[in-house]
Amino acid sequence: MIKFTNVCKTFSVKNKLFTAVSHVNLDIRENEIYGIIGFSGAGKSTLLRMGNLLEKPTEGTIAINDSILSDLSGKQLREARNKIGMVFQHFNLLANRTVQGNVSLALELANVPKHERAKIIAESLQIVDLSDKANHYPAQLSGGQKQRVAIARAISTRPNVLLCDEPTSSLDPQTTQSILAYLKK
Ligand SMILES: Nc1ncnc2c1ncn2[C@@H]1O[C@H](COP(=O)(O)OP(=O)(O)O)[C@@H](O)[C@H]1O
Ligand SMILES: [Mg+2]
């Protein structure tokens, strides 16, 4: 379903080329949970970010369900991205939006009509057991709760791919277990 073929990423730093990802081939099937392990600086984030073309490969292709991301038009790529959720280590929530406002954002960017959003937001928050925090701001939440908001936001468009970049590495072991369980759910 997700296919990385001969993927390379080279950065140009002060006129010198630096290879962050070198000739990666990966096949990830539907319903598979695939983990990437490596030392800090190994290229995990760069590889992951190429999964929705936040980072463009310098060589090779990434295909999702047989469509090669780099062949898509701007509009097609935006549509494809709506079906790829992302969860980050530092949550990346908007501080000036409430919990439901943050979840709403992904739907707004996906042009989901206003009258449909409230129901989807409520369903998404229910999945991560945060219905009671809908009107809270991120600053009023614990790290684990913030990450649950980020998960609700990532799944709100009902993506078929979820890219997670160290989603538990800033959390304590107990919260980590709970976040992994939510991701699995
Ligand atoms: N935009 C960039 N410009 C230059 N070098 C980068 C850039 N992004 C990442 N790198 C370098 O690529 C390597 C891999 O980074 P990264 O993918 O963040 O590793 P990881 O997530 O495994 O810790 C690192 O050496 C990093 O400094
Ligand atoms: Mg990283």
XYZ file of N, CA and C and ligand atoms in Angstrom:
583
model
N 0.821 -1.213 0.000
C 0.000 0.000 0.000
C 0.860 1.270 0.000
N 1.896 1.281 0.915
C 2.879 2.373 0.855
C 4.174 1.769 0.340
N 4.709 2.362 -0.710
C 5.897 1.776 -1.302
C 6.978 2.836 -1.507
N 8.080 2.685 -0.807
C 9.250 3.530 -1.012
C 10.181 2.767 -1.956
N 10.545 3.383 -3.052
C 11.442 2.720 -3.991
C 12.710 3.550 -4.171
N 13.820 2.997 -3.744
C 15.132 3.616 -3.932
C 15.166 5.084 -3.492
N 14.598 5.358 -2.336
C 14.438 6.747 -1.898
C 15.728 7.287 -1.263
N 16.159 8.438 -1.768
C 17.326 9.126 -1.224
C 16.948 10.566 -0.916
N 17.577 11.129 0.119
C 17.409 12.547 0.395
C 18.756 13.151 0.730
N 19.134 14.121 -0.068
C 20.398 14.806 0.133
C 20.115 16.270 0.433
N 20.724 16.792 1.482
C 20.589 18.210 1.792
C 21.865 18.930 1.375
N 21.684 20.163 0.955
C 22.850 20.977 0.641
C 23.076 21.938 1.800
N 24.166 21.738 2.522
C 24.474 22.588 3.670
C 25.803 23.290 3.400
N 25.735 24.616 3.327
C 26.929 25.432 3.032
C 27.707 24.873 1.837
N 26.961 24.646 0.755
C 27.537 24.151 -0.504
C 28.104 22.736 -0.437
N 27.856 22.062 0.679
C 28.283 20.666 0.759
C 27.041 19.785 0.764
N 27.137 18.646 0.085
C 25.994 17.737 0.054
C 26.058 16.785 1.248
N 24.912 16.618 1.879
C 24.828 15.721 3.027
C 23.693 14.730 2.785
N 24.025 13.440 2.810
C 23.003 12.428 2.570
C 22.349 12.008 3.880
N 21.057 12.308 4.004
C 20.328 11.962 5.232
C 19.646 10.606 5.093
N 19.188 10.295 3.885
C 18.517 9.014 3.621
C 19.097 8.451 2.333
N 19.519 7.196 2.390
C 20.215 6.622 1.244
C 19.576 5.310 0.783
N 18.990 5.337 -0.405
C 18.478 4.133 -1.079
C 17.605 3.252 -0.174
N 16.501 3.805 0.229
C 15.578 3.049 1.079
C 14.475 2.413 0.237
N 14.286 1.133 0.451
C 13.167 0.409 -0.167
C 12.294 -0.159 0.941
N 10.996 0.143 0.852
C 10.076 -0.266 1.913
C 8.737 -0.622 1.303
N 8.128 -1.669 1.822
C 6.771 -2.014 1.419
C 5.945 -2.140 2.675
N 4.961 -1.309 2.827
C 4.112 -1.389 4.020
C 2.698 -1.695 3.564
N 2.183 -2.804 4.044
C 0.851 -3.233 3.588
C -0.258 -2.645 4.440
N -1.467 -2.773 3.934
C -2.619 -2.271 4.659
C -2.704 -2.959 6.032
N -3.119 -2.194 7.023
C -3.287 -2.676 8.400
C -1.974 -3.003 9.104
N -0.863 -2.691 8.467
C 0.414 -2.985 9.095
C 0.858 -1.777 9.937
N 1.444 -2.077 11.095
C 2.073 -1.025 11.888
C 3.567 -1.204 11.692
N 4.201 -0.186 11.148
C 5.600 -0.310 10.766
C 6.436 0.678 11.582
N 7.434 0.188 12.264
C 8.276 1.061 13.086
C 9.640 1.279 12.459
N 10.147 2.494 12.596
C 11.490 2.802 12.110
C 12.346 3.144 13.327
N 13.433 2.398 13.497
C 14.288 2.566 14.663
C 15.671 3.009 14.202
N 16.262 3.946 14.921
C 17.618 4.353 14.583
C 18.104 5.418 15.551
N 19.411 5.636 15.565
C 19.984 6.655 16.431
C 19.476 8.035 16.028
N 19.632 8.976 16.939
C 19.322 10.365 16.638
C 20.177 10.800 15.440
N 19.540 11.411 14.459
C 20.263 11.852 13.269
C 20.355 10.793 12.185
N 19.745 9.630 12.420
C 19.839 8.529 11.447
C 19.014 8.797 10.185
N 18.053 9.715 10.280
C 17.241 10.037 9.116
C 15.793 9.585 9.225
N 15.366 9.216 10.424
C 13.989 8.718 10.618
C 12.945 9.771 10.263
N 13.122 10.992 10.807
C 12.130 12.049 10.553
C 12.107 12.414 9.072
N 13.281 12.497 8.484
C 13.365 12.839 7.058
C 12.636 11.787 6.228
N 12.850 10.522 6.558
C 12.183 9.435 5.834
C 10.665 9.545 5.996
N 10.237 9.785 7.244
C 8.804 9.877 7.532
C 8.169 11.055 6.791
N 8.860 12.193 6.819
C 8.314 13.392 6.188
C 8.210 13.250 4.672
N 8.983 12.339 4.113
C 8.835 12.082 2.672
C 7.563 11.276 2.399
N 7.006 10.664 3.468
C 5.787 9.877 3.332
C 4.571 10.696 2.953
N 4.625 12.011 3.140
C 3.543 12.845 2.598
C 4.104 14.041 1.825
N 5.360 13.900 1.445
C 6.049 14.892 0.622
C 6.255 16.239 1.319
N 6.222 16.224 2.676
C 6.656 17.429 3.388
C 8.114 17.668 3.032
N 8.807 16.574 2.770
C 10.195 16.611 2.311
C 10.210 15.871 0.976
N 10.824 16.502 -0.031
C 10.842 15.857 -1.359
C 12.066 14.966 -1.503
N 11.891 13.736 -1.961
C 13.081 12.895 -2.165
C 13.938 13.453 -3.303
N 15.251 13.335 -3.173
C 16.117 13.773 -4.274
C 16.236 12.664 -5.320
N 15.905 11.460 -4.900
C 15.923 10.317 -5.816
C 14.857 9.342 -5.362
N 14.330 8.541 -6.294
C 13.381 7.503 -5.918
C 11.947 8.011 -5.846
N 11.042 7.096 -5.542
C 9.615 7.452 -5.516
C 8.929 6.897 -4.267
N 7.855 7.586 -3.885
C 6.996 7.104 -2.808
C 5.593 6.984 -3.378
N 5.022 5.793 -3.268
C 3.677 5.576 -3.789
C 2.751 5.156 -2.661
N 1.554 5.714 -2.684
C 0.513 5.270 -1.754
C -0.634 4.759 -2.610
N -1.008 3.517 -2.384
C -2.032 2.863 -3.218
C -1.750 3.061 -4.709
N -0.524 2.819 -5.096
C -0.105 2.868 -6.496
C -0.043 4.260 -7.117
N -0.386 5.311 -6.348
C -0.183 6.621 -6.980
C 1.090 7.251 -6.419
N 1.953 7.623 -7.351
C 3.257 8.162 -6.975
C 3.087 9.626 -6.572
N 3.451 9.929 -5.318
C 3.154 11.260 -4.759
C 3.746 12.389 -5.599
N 4.977 12.192 -6.069
C 5.623 13.290 -6.801
C 5.026 13.497 -8.190
N 4.171 12.585 -8.654
C 3.517 12.759 -9.952
C 2.187 13.510 -9.836
N 1.741 13.728 -8.600
C 0.426 14.336 -8.412
C 0.481 15.850 -8.636
N -0.629 16.398 -9.108
C -0.737 17.854 -9.237
C -0.898 18.439 -7.837
N -0.795 19.753 -7.727
C -0.947 20.416 -6.427
C -2.248 20.035 -5.747
N -3.326 20.047 -6.517
C -4.648 19.754 -5.959
C -4.736 18.292 -5.529
N -4.222 17.393 -6.391
C -4.249 15.955 -6.061
C -3.417 15.674 -4.816
N -2.281 16.374 -4.685
C -1.419 16.149 -3.523
C -2.124 16.617 -2.241
N -2.826 17.757 -2.325
C -3.576 18.233 -1.148
C -4.628 17.205 -0.748
N -5.297 16.625 -1.751
C -6.317 15.610 -1.456
C -5.679 14.364 -0.841
N -4.542 13.953 -1.395
C -3.839 12.770 -0.877
C -3.410 13.016 0.568
N -2.946 14.247 0.845
C -2.488 14.578 2.208
C -3.623 14.554 3.215
N -4.836 14.864 2.753
C -5.981 14.784 3.666
C -6.205 13.364 4.160
N -5.680 12.404 3.436
C -5.847 10.994 3.813
C -4.596 10.448 4.515
N -3.682 11.367 4.870
C -2.476 10.967 5.603
C -2.406 11.825 6.865
N -2.599 11.212 8.025
C -2.522 11.965 9.277
C -1.097 11.979 9.799
N -0.780 13.019 10.590
C 0.564 13.087 11.176
C 0.490 13.427 12.654
N 1.321 12.755 13.442
C 1.420 13.031 14.875
C 2.900 13.261 15.182
N 3.180 14.336 15.945
C 4.567 14.747 16.178
C 4.954 14.607 17.651
N 6.250 14.632 17.892
C 6.755 14.533 19.261
C 6.249 15.696 20.134
N 6.262 16.894 19.574
C 5.903 18.072 20.387
C 4.481 18.560 20.115
N 3.638 17.649 19.706
C 2.184 17.845 19.566
C 1.761 18.829 18.476
N 2.491 19.970 18.382
C 2.178 20.992 17.367
C 0.717 21.428 17.382
N 0.212 21.735 18.576
C -1.148 22.276 18.674
C -1.079 23.806 18.588
N -2.167 24.414 18.141
C -2.232 25.872 18.121
C -2.706 26.353 19.493
N -1.867 27.176 20.154
C -2.137 27.602 21.529
C -3.384 28.467 21.633
N -3.693 29.190 20.562
C -4.831 30.117 20.634
C -6.144 29.491 20.175
N -6.128 28.180 19.933
C -7.367 27.480 19.598
C -7.693 26.481 20.694
N -8.977 26.300 20.955
C -9.377 25.297 21.942
C -9.101 23.905 21.380
N -9.352 22.899 22.230
C -9.195 21.506 21.805
C -10.029 21.244 20.549
N -11.309 21.626 20.590
C -12.135 21.353 19.407
C -11.711 22.213 18.220
N -11.187 23.409 18.517
C -10.686 24.273 17.443
C -9.490 23.652 16.746
N -8.627 23.000 17.530
C -7.463 22.331 16.942
C -7.879 21.163 16.060
N -8.858 20.391 16.515
C -9.320 19.249 15.716
C -10.012 19.774 14.453
N -10.730 20.882 14.626
C -11.453 21.487 13.506
C -10.505 21.904 12.383
N -9.309 22.340 12.777
C -8.361 22.874 11.796
C -8.111 21.923 10.629
N -7.885 20.648 10.958
C -7.605 19.669 9.908
C -8.798 19.551 8.961
N -9.997 19.674 9.534
C -11.218 19.549 8.720
C -11.411 20.786 7.850
N -11.064 21.953 8.427
C -11.164 23.198 7.657
C -10.217 23.144 6.466
N -8.991 22.665 6.713
C -8.008 22.576 5.623
C -8.453 21.569 4.572
N -9.244 20.579 4.997
C -9.736 19.576 4.049
C -11.071 20.006 3.418
N -11.449 21.270 3.680
C -12.703 21.830 3.129
C -13.953 21.036 3.505
N -13.957 20.494 4.715
C -15.172 19.825 5.196
C -16.165 20.924 5.587
N -17.397 20.890 5.046
C -18.354 21.954 5.323
C -18.638 22.110 6.823
N -18.889 23.358 7.221
C -19.033 23.704 8.639
C -20.072 22.821 9.349
N -21.208 22.571 8.694
C -22.284 21.838 9.374
C -21.918 20.369 9.632
N -20.890 19.861 8.949
C -20.467 18.464 9.182
C -19.381 18.373 10.252
N -18.719 19.509 10.488
C -17.520 19.457 11.342
C -17.824 19.088 12.791
N -18.853 19.680 13.362
C -19.122 19.486 14.801
C -19.261 18.005 15.148
N -19.958 17.264 14.304
C -20.180 15.845 14.567
C -18.864 15.065 14.494
N -18.062 15.369 13.478
C -16.781 14.664 13.304
C -15.838 14.992 14.462
N -15.831 16.270 14.876
C -14.967 16.684 15.997
C -15.377 15.917 17.257
N -16.680 15.846 17.513
C -17.171 15.145 18.707
C -16.782 13.669 18.661
N -16.932 13.047 17.501
C -16.566 11.622 17.359
C -15.070 11.421 17.589
N -14.265 12.325 17.013
C -12.807 12.186 17.127
C -12.362 12.344 18.578
N -12.965 13.316 19.290
C -12.591 13.521 20.694
C -13.060 12.368 21.567
N -14.160 11.750 21.179
C -14.658 10.603 21.935
C -13.682 9.427 21.841
N -13.102 9.243 20.664
C -12.160 8.135 20.453
C -10.962 8.262 21.405
N -10.512 9.497 21.657
C -9.361 9.686 22.554
C -9.797 10.086 23.975
N -11.084 9.875 24.285
C -11.633 10.135 25.629
C -11.381 11.562 26.114
N -11.612 12.522 25.243
C -11.398 13.917 25.635
C -12.635 14.788 25.411
N -13.786 14.154 25.346
C -15.010 14.923 25.085
C -15.192 16.041 26.112
N -14.777 15.783 27.356
C -14.992 16.774 28.422
C -14.013 17.941 28.352
N -13.019 17.857 27.466
C -12.025 18.940 27.389
C -12.177 19.765 26.098
N -13.280 19.600 25.418
C -13.452 20.232 24.101
C -13.200 21.733 24.108
N -13.576 22.402 25.211
C -13.436 23.864 25.250
C -12.202 24.346 26.006
N -11.324 23.417 26.365
C -10.082 23.798 27.032
C -9.051 24.242 25.989
N -8.066 24.999 26.472
C -6.937 25.388 25.617
C -5.759 24.458 25.895
N -4.851 24.276 24.914
C -3.722 23.363 25.108
C -2.950 23.605 26.405
N -2.776 24.870 26.805
C -2.011 25.167 28.024
C -2.657 24.573 29.272
N -3.939 24.243 29.163
C -4.645 23.688 30.334
C -4.593 22.161 30.368
N -3.821 21.569 29.452
C -3.788 20.103 29.344
C -2.425 19.533 29.713
N -2.408 18.262 30.124
C -1.138 17.554 30.353
C -0.551 17.145 29.006
N 0.715 16.697 29.023
C 1.357 16.258 27.782
C 0.583 15.147 27.089
N 0.152 14.172 27.879
C -0.595 13.045 27.310
C -1.911 13.501 26.694
N -2.582 14.436 27.388
C -3.849 14.951 26.845
C -3.608 15.732 25.554
N -2.512 16.516 25.527
C -2.190 17.262 24.295
C -1.975 16.300 23.136
N -1.264 15.196 23.433
C -1.004 14.250 22.345
C -2.302 13.581 21.898
N -3.232 13.394 22.825
C -4.526 12.814 22.435
C -5.302 13.779 21.539
N -5.169 15.080 21.798
C -5.786 16.074 20.900
C -5.141 15.961 19.511
N -3.818 15.833 19.509
C -3.107 15.723 18.227
C -3.547 14.471 17.464
N -3.803 13.394 18.204
C -4.278 12.164 17.549
C -5.689 12.393 17.004
N -6.540 13.040 17.816
C -7.913 13.328 17.353
C -7.869 14.166 16.078
N -6.975 15.138 16.052
C -6.830 15.996 14.864
C -6.351 15.161 13.667
N -5.376 14.285 13.933
C -4.804 13.492 12.839
C -5.814 12.507 12.250
N -6.732 12.013 13.079
C -7.677 11.013 12.567
C -9.001 11.639 12.108
N -9.142 12.960 12.303
C -10.441 13.591 12.019
C -10.845 13.463 10.557
N -9.887 13.466 9.664
C -10.219 13.345 8.244
C -10.316 11.872 7.822
N -10.300 10.987 8.817
C -10.363 9.540 8.588
C -9.295 9.098 7.570
N -8.040 9.373 7.892
C -6.950 9.027 6.965
C -6.746 7.515 6.885
N -6.171 7.054 5.799
C -5.826 5.626 5.752
C -4.352 5.383 6.068
N -3.607 6.487 6.296
C -2.218 6.366 6.721
C -2.002 7.322 7.892
N -1.333 6.841 8.926
C -1.006 7.698 10.059
C 0.513 7.678 10.241
N 1.155 8.831 10.038
C 2.602 8.926 10.204
C 2.878 9.508 11.584
N 3.633 8.785 12.397
C 3.898 9.244 13.764
C 5.398 9.394 13.972
N 5.827 10.618 14.326
C 7.251 10.865 14.540
C 7.531 10.965 16.037
N 7.989 9.889 16.617
C 8.283 9.814 18.055
C 7.143 10.396 18.892
N 5.940 9.867 18.724
C 4.782 10.482 19.375
C 4.779 10.341 20.896
N 5.661 9.510 21.447
C 5.644 9.312 22.904
C 6.956 9.718 23.572
N 7.912 10.257 22.808
C 9.242 10.427 23.415
C 9.322 11.597 24.386
N 8.278 12.442 24.462
C 8.338 13.474 25.502
C 7.360 13.153 26.644
N 6.919 11.886 26.697
C 5.929 11.507 27.717
C 6.507 10.486 28.698
N 5.914 10.412 29.879
C 6.378 9.435 30.866
C 5.914 8.028 30.453
N 6.516 6.982 31.049
C 6.237 5.603 30.599
C 4.765 5.208 30.651
N 4.062 5.649 31.700
C 2.650 5.280 31.818
C 1.812 5.942 30.717
N 2.071 7.245 30.516
C 1.342 7.982 29.477
C 1.690 7.405 28.107
N 2.953 7.001 27.953
C 3.377 6.382 26.702
C 2.509 5.168 26.383
N 2.298 4.318 27.385
C 1.472 3.122 27.173
C 0.074 3.504 26.723
N -0.484 4.540 27.355
C -1.847 4.928 27.011
C -1.908 5.507 25.592
N -0.899 6.302 25.224
C -0.895 6.890 23.871
C -0.749 5.786 22.817
N 0.110 4.806 23.108
C 0.274 3.696 22.149
C -1.045 2.943 21.978
N -1.763 2.805 23.098
C -3.055 2.111 23.029
C -4.049 2.915 22.180
N -4.046 4.238 22.348
C -4.950 5.069 21.524
C -4.570 4.984 20.047
N -3.268 4.990 19.779
C -2.836 4.914 18.379
C -3.275 3.591 17.765
N -3.159 2.519 18.559
C -3.562 1.209 18.077
C -5.075 1.189 17.795
N -5.829 1.772 18.727
C -7.286 1.849 18.585
C -7.663 2.592 17.314
N 16.530 20.638 6.332
C 17.711 20.061 6.586
N 18.854 20.601 6.111
C 20.036 20.017 6.342
N 20.217 18.878 7.043
C 19.118 18.293 7.543
C 17.811 18.840 7.346
N 16.911 18.039 7.953
C 17.626 17.030 8.514
N 18.943 17.178 8.261
C 20.021 16.286 8.691
O 19.691 14.985 8.271
C 20.057 14.035 9.267
C 18.846 13.205 9.642
O 17.954 14.017 10.381
P 16.586 13.441 10.949
O 15.824 12.857 9.816
O 15.925 14.551 11.699
O 17.077 12.294 11.921
P 16.302 11.515 13.091
O 14.842 11.860 12.983
O 16.574 10.055 12.834
O 16.900 11.968 14.371
C 20.650 14.822 10.425
O 22.059 14.780 10.312
C 20.127 16.216 10.197
O 21.013 17.176 10.705
Mg 13.505 12.656 14.305
